[in-house]
XYZ file of C-alpha atoms in Angstrom:
364
model
C 5.839 -33.562 -17.764
C 4.323 -33.187 -14.668
C 3.428 -30.673 -13.083
C 4.883 -28.592 -9.898
C 2.261 -28.924 -6.671
C 1.728 -26.106 -5.522
C -0.596 -25.088 -2.267
C -1.864 -21.491 -1.224
C -1.765 -20.263 2.081
C -4.980 -17.283 2.494
C -4.196 -14.322 5.161
C -7.140 -13.202 7.540
C -8.104 -9.298 7.076
C -10.944 -8.711 6.848
C -12.278 -6.481 3.560
C -8.980 -6.133 2.704
C -9.300 -10.017 1.602
C -10.368 -8.545 -1.645
C -6.693 -7.896 -1.952
C -6.783 -12.268 -2.497
C -9.033 -11.959 -5.521
C -6.877 -9.451 -7.379
C -3.678 -12.039 -6.742
C -6.439 -15.147 -8.078
C -6.975 -13.030 -10.950
C -2.723 -12.622 -11.530
C -2.755 -16.203 -10.554
C -5.350 -17.512 -13.329
C -3.220 -15.361 -16.006
C 0.630 -16.781 -14.546
C -1.373 -20.414 -15.092
C -0.399 -21.033 -11.432
C -2.572 -24.183 -10.822
C -3.099 -25.081 -7.111
C -3.883 -28.425 -5.284
C -4.386 -26.509 -2.070
C -5.497 -24.182 -0.008
C -5.737 -22.645 3.145
C -6.716 -19.495 4.985
C -7.865 -18.045 8.503
C -10.819 -15.954 8.420
C -12.099 -14.094 5.313
C -8.856 -15.844 3.936
C -10.906 -19.184 4.267
C -13.855 -17.543 2.884
C -11.643 -16.728 -0.210
C -10.380 -19.735 -0.303
C -13.366 -22.125 -0.309
C -14.029 -19.562 -3.638
C -10.956 -20.615 -5.019
C -11.585 -24.184 -3.937
C -14.419 -23.995 -6.005
C -13.271 -22.133 -8.923
C -15.853 -19.564 -10.305
C -13.569 -16.517 -10.357
C -16.057 -14.761 -12.117
C -18.648 -15.530 -9.091
C -16.130 -13.785 -6.748
C -15.522 -11.575 -8.229
C -19.150 -10.258 -8.662
C -19.264 -11.136 -4.544
C -16.531 -9.232 -4.505
C -17.998 -6.048 -6.083
C -21.420 -6.259 -4.341
C -20.301 -6.925 -1.032
C -20.725 -4.308 2.057
C -20.993 -4.316 5.671
C -24.969 -4.813 6.089
C -23.673 -8.677 3.667
C -21.809 -9.516 6.257
C -23.332 -8.380 9.455
C -27.197 -7.210 10.010
C -27.235 -3.780 10.631
C -29.595 -1.048 10.209
C -29.554 0.117 6.572
C -29.552 3.958 7.968
C -26.461 3.017 9.696
C -24.624 1.821 5.956
C -23.250 4.097 3.542
C -20.480 3.567 1.146
C -20.548 0.024 2.254
C -18.972 1.373 5.782
C -20.184 1.919 9.101
C -21.484 5.649 9.111
C -22.972 7.062 12.119
C -24.737 11.577 12.636
C -27.099 12.940 14.369
C -29.558 11.946 11.703
C -29.770 7.835 11.723
C -28.634 7.842 16.254
C -32.036 6.155 16.992
C -30.764 3.782 14.071
C -27.501 2.830 16.552
C -29.854 2.025 19.348
C -31.041 -0.280 17.854
C -27.836 -2.024 16.381
C -26.690 -1.896 20.106
C -29.493 -4.064 21.454
C -28.967 -6.591 18.431
C -25.155 -6.641 20.097
C -26.295 -7.391 23.297
C -29.273 -9.772 22.106
C -26.823 -11.616 20.406
C -23.157 -11.056 21.897
C -21.891 -9.690 19.183
C -22.864 -8.456 15.573
C -25.325 -10.338 14.187
C -23.319 -12.712 11.421
C -26.018 -14.050 9.934
C -25.851 -11.773 6.831
C -22.015 -13.965 6.386
C -23.760 -16.879 7.107
C -26.769 -16.681 4.241
C -24.697 -15.080 1.627
C -21.700 -18.004 2.180
C -24.132 -20.473 1.664
C -26.166 -18.361 -1.618
C -22.652 -18.088 -3.318
C -20.896 -21.790 -2.452
C -21.934 -25.741 -3.644
C -19.978 -26.949 -0.808
C -21.070 -30.707 -3.017
C -19.303 -28.864 -6.197
C -16.174 -27.875 -4.132
C -16.007 -31.979 -2.358
C -15.975 -33.064 -5.893
C -13.475 -31.021 -7.799
C -10.879 -32.303 -5.123
C -9.512 -28.957 -4.103
C -7.222 -29.583 -0.656
C -9.200 -27.196 1.363
C -8.236 -26.010 4.991
C -8.997 -23.438 7.403
C -8.332 -22.862 11.374
C -11.162 -21.307 13.935
C -10.694 -21.077 17.755
C -12.889 -23.416 20.062
C -13.841 -20.014 22.747
C -15.438 -22.961 25.304
C -12.077 -25.392 25.010
C -9.507 -22.337 24.410
C -7.338 -24.389 21.674
C -7.424 -24.058 17.812
C -9.374 -26.052 15.956
C -6.976 -26.616 11.970
C -9.034 -28.746 9.882
C -9.206 -29.461 6.203
C -12.680 -30.547 3.754
C -11.937 -34.259 4.346
C -12.607 -33.949 8.292
C -16.275 -31.314 8.339
C -18.694 -33.417 7.557
C -20.824 -33.414 4.998
C -23.430 -30.278 4.566
C -21.120 -28.157 7.160
C -18.548 -25.681 5.546
C -20.695 -23.344 5.694
C -20.788 -23.125 9.550
C -16.510 -23.930 9.857
C -16.239 -21.222 7.458
C -18.725 -18.937 10.001
C -16.487 -20.055 12.912
C -12.982 -18.969 11.031
C -14.126 -15.596 9.700
C -15.944 -14.534 13.295
C -13.971 -11.584 13.761
C -13.885 -11.232 17.320
C -16.967 -7.961 17.552
C -19.040 -10.861 16.046
C -21.306 -13.232 18.102
C -20.139 -16.869 18.657
C -20.455 -19.516 15.806
C -22.057 -22.397 17.181
C -21.186 -26.165 16.074
C -22.493 -28.855 17.907
C -22.879 -27.229 21.220
C -19.236 -25.850 20.769
C -18.780 -21.669 20.513
C -15.789 -20.586 17.626
C -14.403 -17.300 16.905
C -11.926 -16.045 14.239
C -9.562 -18.237 13.300
C -6.970 -15.183 13.219
C -6.000 -14.892 17.037
C -4.356 -18.356 16.789
C -3.051 -18.198 13.639
C -3.672 -15.505 10.978
C -0.967 -16.647 7.795
C -1.870 -20.247 8.615
C 1.468 -22.025 7.139
C 2.610 -24.279 9.685
C -1.314 -26.091 8.446
C -0.204 -26.572 4.871
C 3.667 -27.329 5.248
C 2.277 -30.119 8.115
C -0.099 -31.457 4.748
C 2.761 -32.383 3.158
C 3.405 -29.396 0.372
C 6.578 -27.901 -0.322
C 6.201 -25.520 -3.151
C 3.773 -22.403 -1.247
C 2.316 -19.315 -2.014
C 1.577 -16.525 0.749
C -0.767 -13.961 0.388
C -0.368 -11.257 3.928
C -3.282 -8.932 3.180
C -1.748 -6.924 6.784
C -4.720 -7.783 8.964
C -5.366 -7.344 12.514
C -4.182 -10.800 13.962
C -1.636 -13.411 15.653
C 0.821 -13.496 12.288
C 3.103 -16.467 13.559
C 6.792 -16.497 11.602
C 6.879 -19.334 9.354
C 9.280 -22.125 9.068
C 10.092 -22.133 5.481
C 12.851 -25.011 5.581
C 12.728 -27.572 3.693
C 9.861 -25.480 0.807
C 9.912 -23.447 -1.948
C 8.060 -20.590 -0.583
C 7.087 -17.415 -2.380
C 5.649 -14.442 -0.408
C 2.687 -11.871 -1.556
C 1.881 -8.758 0.740
C -0.074 -5.507 0.098
C 2.506 -3.063 -1.144
C 0.007 0.036 -0.498
C -1.468 -0.030 3.249
C -5.195 0.548 1.860
C -8.807 0.207 3.823
C -9.636 -1.137 6.736
C -10.778 -4.647 8.053
C -14.422 -2.944 8.220
C -14.433 -0.668 5.119
C -16.619 -1.964 2.262
C -16.034 1.241 0.138
C -17.004 -0.029 -3.134
C -13.936 2.589 -4.566
C -11.559 1.137 -2.053
C -12.227 -2.616 -2.661
C -12.118 -2.071 -6.034
C -7.963 -0.679 -5.468
C -7.267 -3.489 -3.024
C -8.157 -6.266 -6.058
C -5.824 -3.489 -8.394
C -3.412 -4.091 -6.418
C -3.533 -7.789 -5.538
C -3.369 -8.816 -8.975
C -0.298 -6.119 -9.643
C 1.823 -7.097 -6.130
C 0.964 -10.919 -7.514
C 2.232 -9.600 -10.913
C 5.620 -8.090 -9.735
C 6.361 -10.916 -7.992
C 6.297 -13.228 -10.591
C 8.275 -10.684 -12.773
C 5.760 -9.788 -14.920
C 5.695 -6.655 -14.333
C 8.194 -3.438 -13.386
C 8.330 -0.940 -10.949
C 9.594 -0.346 -7.364
C 6.385 1.241 -5.427
C 5.225 1.456 -8.939
C 3.841 -0.805 -12.097
C 4.828 -0.783 -15.395
C 4.487 -3.093 -18.834
C 8.514 -2.022 -19.675
C 8.819 -0.545 -23.541
C 11.947 -2.148 -24.563
C 12.473 1.353 -26.982
C 11.575 3.779 -24.639
C 14.196 1.947 -22.128
C 16.651 2.164 -24.455
C 16.289 5.298 -25.361
C 16.557 7.082 -21.558
C 19.696 4.233 -20.563
C 21.062 6.110 -23.568
C 20.600 9.327 -22.155
C 21.309 8.590 -19.272
C 24.701 6.935 -19.926
C 26.897 9.973 -19.959
C 26.286 10.669 -16.648
C 25.521 6.999 -14.794
C 28.340 7.397 -11.835
C 27.331 11.203 -11.314
C 23.640 9.538 -10.850
C 23.942 6.830 -8.911
C 26.092 9.195 -6.104
C 22.687 11.200 -5.791
C 20.483 8.617 -5.044
C 18.595 8.751 -1.821
C 20.105 5.245 0.292
C 17.308 2.911 -0.128
C 17.506 3.223 -3.493
C 21.366 3.624 -3.988
C 22.481 -0.342 -4.568
C 19.648 -0.665 -7.122
C 20.904 -1.805 -10.471
C 18.187 -0.531 -12.768
C 18.532 3.172 -13.004
C 15.949 3.520 -15.382
C 13.210 2.432 -12.880
C 14.878 3.577 -9.945
C 14.782 7.495 -11.684
C 11.248 6.625 -12.789
C 9.958 5.702 -9.923
C 11.509 8.733 -7.908
C 9.945 10.851 -10.264
C 6.725 9.576 -10.041
C 6.218 9.775 -6.676
C 7.582 12.975 -5.975
C 5.224 14.335 -9.585
C 2.487 12.616 -6.577
C 1.240 9.669 -9.777
C -1.403 8.097 -8.621
C 0.128 4.399 -7.835
C -2.609 1.750 -8.230
C -2.545 1.580 -11.799
C -1.305 -0.573 -14.427
C 0.502 1.676 -16.929
C 3.157 0.731 -19.868
C 6.517 2.790 -19.514
C 5.385 5.585 -22.504
C 2.267 6.323 -20.128
C 4.327 6.742 -17.282
C 7.652 8.362 -18.252
C 4.040 10.615 -20.091
C 1.983 11.182 -17.048
C 6.165 12.190 -15.516
C 5.960 14.926 -18.152
C 2.934 16.073 -18.418
C 2.859 16.471 -14.566
C 6.646 18.625 -14.359
C 5.497 21.204 -16.740
C 2.881 21.787 -13.590
C 5.477 21.753 -10.879
C 5.099 24.288 -8.450
C 7.822 23.401 -5.619
C 11.126 22.730 -6.201
C 12.573 19.455 -6.451
C 14.764 18.756 -3.706
C 15.825 15.476 -5.533
C 19.258 16.197 -7.194
C 18.943 13.490 -9.421
C 15.133 13.584 -9.982
C 15.514 17.410 -10.877
C 18.299 16.226 -13.619
C 15.938 12.806 -15.188
C 12.926 15.665 -15.054
C 15.355 18.128 -17.410
C 16.430 15.495 -19.265
C 12.931 14.000 -19.777
C 11.691 17.622 -21.093
C 15.112 18.211 -23.374
C 14.470 14.949 -25.293
C 10.873 14.549 -25.643
C 10.962 14.402 -29.240
C 13.044 12.279 -29.186
C 11.706 9.628 -27.189
C 8.506 9.197 -29.191
C 6.553 8.015 -26.357
C 2.872 6.207 -28.169
């Protein structure tokens, strides 16, 4: 059977691009393959990594990335991957200001070097994935949307840098033309992919700054993935935040494709536990539904709703991959140390029910 053709659209959003690497991990596990990938800004950089096809290398890159690997910045101004200014390093801030004045913005030479050392343009061209990007010609005040087949050989790194030239960075110059970040024109280049003729499209949005044009999905089968938790900023390269973003991208993608359950949380179902909880709830189903908050009252899966509401009320970690047994066990444990009144009646009843039937649940 001929495989379905998929095209992937990656939005811009600076450090939030770590989320897209997590989504890629999920795509690999799901067996989803792409004939095309296009992006703006960091989405263009990640698109090139996907076109290269080396997930391990991309994951290692995002493990080691830091603000000083994106722009030139004195080492003493970088702490935990992001800009840190204090009295003790003010003199280095003056160095940075001089560099900004000299270059007309933050010097992005480190990012260009990173692109060149990470990507193999020849290998990308040989693999044949349709790779697209968007940037903006400052002099002509017009967008530039193009695919790899229209980029001269040896110039891919320059055009990727042009797409990812955040407005605070110095302009990227190519053949005498100055370019800035593609996100100022189209931060989610959906139209670029659709106009190329692709119909089965997956979008990965990371809540980045820029112009997010409303996609015209008529005539397509479009799957939209977006970060369910707002985490970090566009220039926050803190390692722990980047790691959590990759985990979130992975979990959100699995949830969109029905491989993991939960509303706000993420867990794999355990049939016997779900069945037992369902039995415990069966005599109070109608009453419990009347007690649910408005955002939840129309959801069919009462077990999922009560697990999610209880986990949220108790402040359980969200960006984590649980099993149903694990999240229920954590809910029970956390409820034992509860020091505040349960003001959500359905949650109060559910916690009482779990604790009264702990033995019969037989959580693994």
